mmCIF file of C-alpha atoms in Angstrom:
data_model
loop_
_atom_site.group_PDB
_atom_site.id
_atom_site.type_symbol
_atom_site.label_atom_id
_atom_site.label_comp_id
_atom_site.label_asym_id
_atom_site.label_seq_id
_atom_site.Cartn_x
_atom_site.Cartn_y
_atom_site.Cartn_z
ATOM 1 C CA MET A 46 -13.186 26.497 -0.582
ATOM 2 C CA MET A 47 -10.029 24.148 -0.435
ATOM 3 C CA ALA A 48 -9.622 21.510 -3.317
ATOM 4 C CA LYS A 49 -10.100 17.817 -2.041
ATOM 5 C CA ARG A 50 -6.761 16.039 -1.660
ATOM 6 C CA PRO A 51 -6.153 13.037 -3.584
ATOM 7 C CA LEU A 52 -6.619 9.873 -1.670
ATOM 8 C CA VAL A 53 -3.676 7.475 -1.248
ATOM 9 C CA SER A 54 -4.560 4.161 0.545
ATOM 10 C CA VAL A 55 -1.792 2.199 2.141
ATOM 11 C CA VAL A 56 -2.339 -1.639 2.616
ATOM 12 C CA ASP A 57 0.309 -3.191 4.646
ATOM 13 C CA ASP A 58 0.486 -5.644 7.451
ATOM 14 C CA SER A 59 3.487 -4.018 8.949
ATOM 15 C CA GLU A 60 2.393 -1.479 11.849
ATOM 16 C CA SER A 61 5.586 0.585 11.465
ATOM 17 C CA VAL A 62 4.868 1.170 7.612
ATOM 18 C CA ARG A 63 1.205 2.097 8.506
ATOM 19 C CA GLU A 64 2.378 4.441 11.244
ATOM 20 C CA SER A 65 5.081 6.278 9.302
ATOM 21 C CA LEU A 66 4.289 6.335 5.553
ATOM 22 C CA PRO A 67 1.068 8.221 6.059
ATOM 23 C CA ASP A 68 3.044 11.245 7.649
ATOM 24 C CA LEU A 69 5.187 11.428 4.629
ATOM 25 C CA LEU A 70 2.296 11.335 2.114
ATOM 26 C CA ARG A 71 0.305 14.061 4.065
ATOM 27 C CA GLU A 72 3.573 16.212 3.829
ATOM 28 C CA LEU A 73 3.377 15.685 0.253
ATOM 29 C CA GLY A 74 -0.176 17.038 0.166
ATOM 30 C CA TYR A 75 -2.110 13.700 -0.059
ATOM 31 C CA SER A 76 -5.269 12.238 1.990
ATOM 32 C CA VAL A 77 -4.154 9.036 3.410
ATOM 33 C CA ARG A 78 -6.146 5.973 4.845
ATOM 34 C CA VAL A 79 -4.302 2.895 6.162
ATOM 35 C CA PHE A 80 -5.364 -0.700 6.149
ATOM 36 C CA SER A 81 -3.858 -3.763 7.878
ATOM 37 C CA SER A 82 -5.128 -6.133 5.263
ATOM 38 C CA ALA A 83 -6.413 -6.393 1.665
ATOM 39 C CA GLU A 84 -9.725 -7.570 3.156
ATOM 40 C CA GLU A 85 -9.897 -4.580 5.475
ATOM 41 C CA PHE A 86 -9.319 -2.270 2.317
ATOM 42 C CA LEU A 87 -12.009 -4.042 0.223
ATOM 43 C CA ALA A 88 -14.595 -3.694 3.078
ATOM 44 C CA SER A 89 -14.008 0.019 3.352
ATOM 45 C CA ASP A 90 -15.672 2.807 1.639
ATOM 46 C CA CYS A 91 -12.252 3.813 0.218
ATOM 47 C CA VAL A 92 -11.922 1.667 -2.892
ATOM 48 C CA GLY A 93 -13.967 4.055 -5.110
ATOM 49 C CA GLU A 94 -12.254 6.983 -3.780
ATOM 50 C CA THR A 95 -8.599 5.848 -3.830
ATOM 51 C CA LYS A 96 -6.377 7.484 -6.526
ATOM 52 C CA CYS A 97 -3.337 5.364 -5.643
ATOM 53 C CA LEU A 98 -2.617 2.165 -3.756
ATOM 54 C CA ILE A 99 0.481 1.567 -1.986
ATOM 55 C CA LEU A 100 0.342 -2.186 -1.618
ATOM 56 C CA ASP A 101 2.491 -4.651 0.355
ATOM 57 C CA ILE A 102 3.107 -7.911 -1.905
ATOM 58 C CA VAL A 103 3.349 -10.437 0.858
ATOM 59 C CA MET A 104 0.609 -10.322 3.689
ATOM 60 C CA PRO A 105 -1.093 -13.036 5.488
ATOM 61 C CA GLY A 106 -4.586 -13.848 4.059
ATOM 62 C CA MET A 107 -5.234 -11.982 0.532
ATOM 63 C CA THR A 108 -1.742 -10.991 -0.891
ATOM 64 C CA GLY A 109 -1.189 -7.832 -2.745
ATOM 65 C CA PRO A 110 -1.304 -9.506 -6.218
ATOM 66 C CA ASP A 111 -4.546 -11.186 -5.196
ATOM 67 C CA LEU A 112 -5.889 -7.884 -4.214
ATOM 68 C CA GLN A 113 -4.805 -6.550 -7.569
ATOM 69 C CA LYS A 114 -6.670 -9.355 -9.333
ATOM 70 C CA GLU A 115 -9.861 -8.747 -7.206
ATOM 71 C CA LEU A 116 -9.929 -5.040 -8.115
ATOM 72 C CA THR A 117 -9.426 -6.050 -11.691
ATOM 73 C CA VAL A 118 -12.341 -8.348 -11.545
ATOM 74 C CA ARG A 119 -14.443 -5.538 -9.776
ATOM 75 C CA GLY A 120 -13.628 -3.086 -12.624
ATOM 76 C CA GLN A 121 -11.594 -0.817 -10.197
ATOM 77 C CA GLU A 122 -8.486 0.543 -12.077
ATOM 78 C CA ILE A 123 -6.300 2.053 -9.333
ATOM 79 C CA PRO A 124 -2.793 2.721 -9.871
ATOM 80 C CA ILE A 125 -0.653 0.401 -7.604
ATOM 81 C CA ILE A 126 2.742 0.754 -6.204
ATOM 82 C CA PHE A 127 3.803 -2.559 -4.833
ATOM 83 C CA VAL A 128 6.348 -2.459 -1.964
ATOM 84 C CA THR A 129 7.861 -5.241 -0.023
ATOM 85 C CA ALA A 130 10.356 -5.590 2.975
ATOM 86 C CA GLN A 131 11.492 -8.935 1.463
ATOM 87 C CA SER A 132 14.604 -9.232 -0.892
ATOM 88 C CA ASP A 133 13.745 -10.169 -4.399
ATOM 89 C CA GLU A 134 15.271 -13.720 -3.785
ATOM 90 C CA ASN A 135 12.889 -14.243 -0.733
ATOM 91 C CA CYS A 136 9.692 -12.677 -2.627
ATOM 92 C CA PRO A 137 7.393 -15.455 -3.902
ATOM 93 C CA TYR A 138 5.889 -13.342 -6.259
ATOM 94 C CA THR A 139 6.910 -12.155 -9.901
ATOM 95 C CA LEU A 140 4.855 -9.331 -10.962
ATOM 96 C CA ALA A 141 5.110 -9.125 -14.779
ATOM 97 C CA GLY A 142 5.591 -5.510 -16.134
ATOM 98 C CA THR A 143 6.258 -4.147 -12.648
ATOM 99 C CA ARG A 144 9.018 -3.029 -10.522
ATOM 100 C CA ARG A 145 9.283 -3.472 -6.753
ATOM 101 C CA CYS A 146 10.265 -0.963 -4.288
ATOM 102 C CA ARG A 147 11.878 -2.654 -1.125
ATOM 103 C CA LEU A 148 10.969 -0.460 1.930
ATOM 104 C CA PRO A 149 13.778 0.278 4.288
ATOM 105 C CA VAL A 150 11.902 -1.268 7.177
ATOM 106 C CA GLN A 151 14.949 -1.036 9.495
ATOM 107 C CA ALA A 152 15.048 2.669 8.850
ATOM 108 C CA ILE A 153 11.374 3.140 9.603
ATOM 109 C CA GLN A 154 11.584 1.246 12.665
ATOM 110 C CA ARG A 155 14.662 3.214 13.868
ATOM 111 C CA HIS A 156 13.452 6.634 13.088
ATOM 112 C CA GLY A 157 9.800 6.213 13.480
ATOM 113 C CA SER A 158 9.192 7.785 10.019
ATOM 114 C CA VAL A 159 10.392 7.595 6.448
#
């Protein structure tokens, strides 16, 4: 019997990220689910199963930091990797105690994968 792969959930409003990042994560041995919004993720059955959340900071509706707060209120302690396509100067959020990873969106769009 095969061991269950850890679930990584990707929440990003960018279609190119949602299409390409899962391929890389699956190659690394993870199970992956993608969501176009924080609200979609919260409504899913994946919240309790997610072992790591790759989360866009700036999205329409509920933002990445808003989702982080909601998960904390619900008692869901999921490790989060925040990502953004915005430069530090243009990102309206400061996340204390965190480091941001800027996704190479142009490279993803050009090559169709990470």
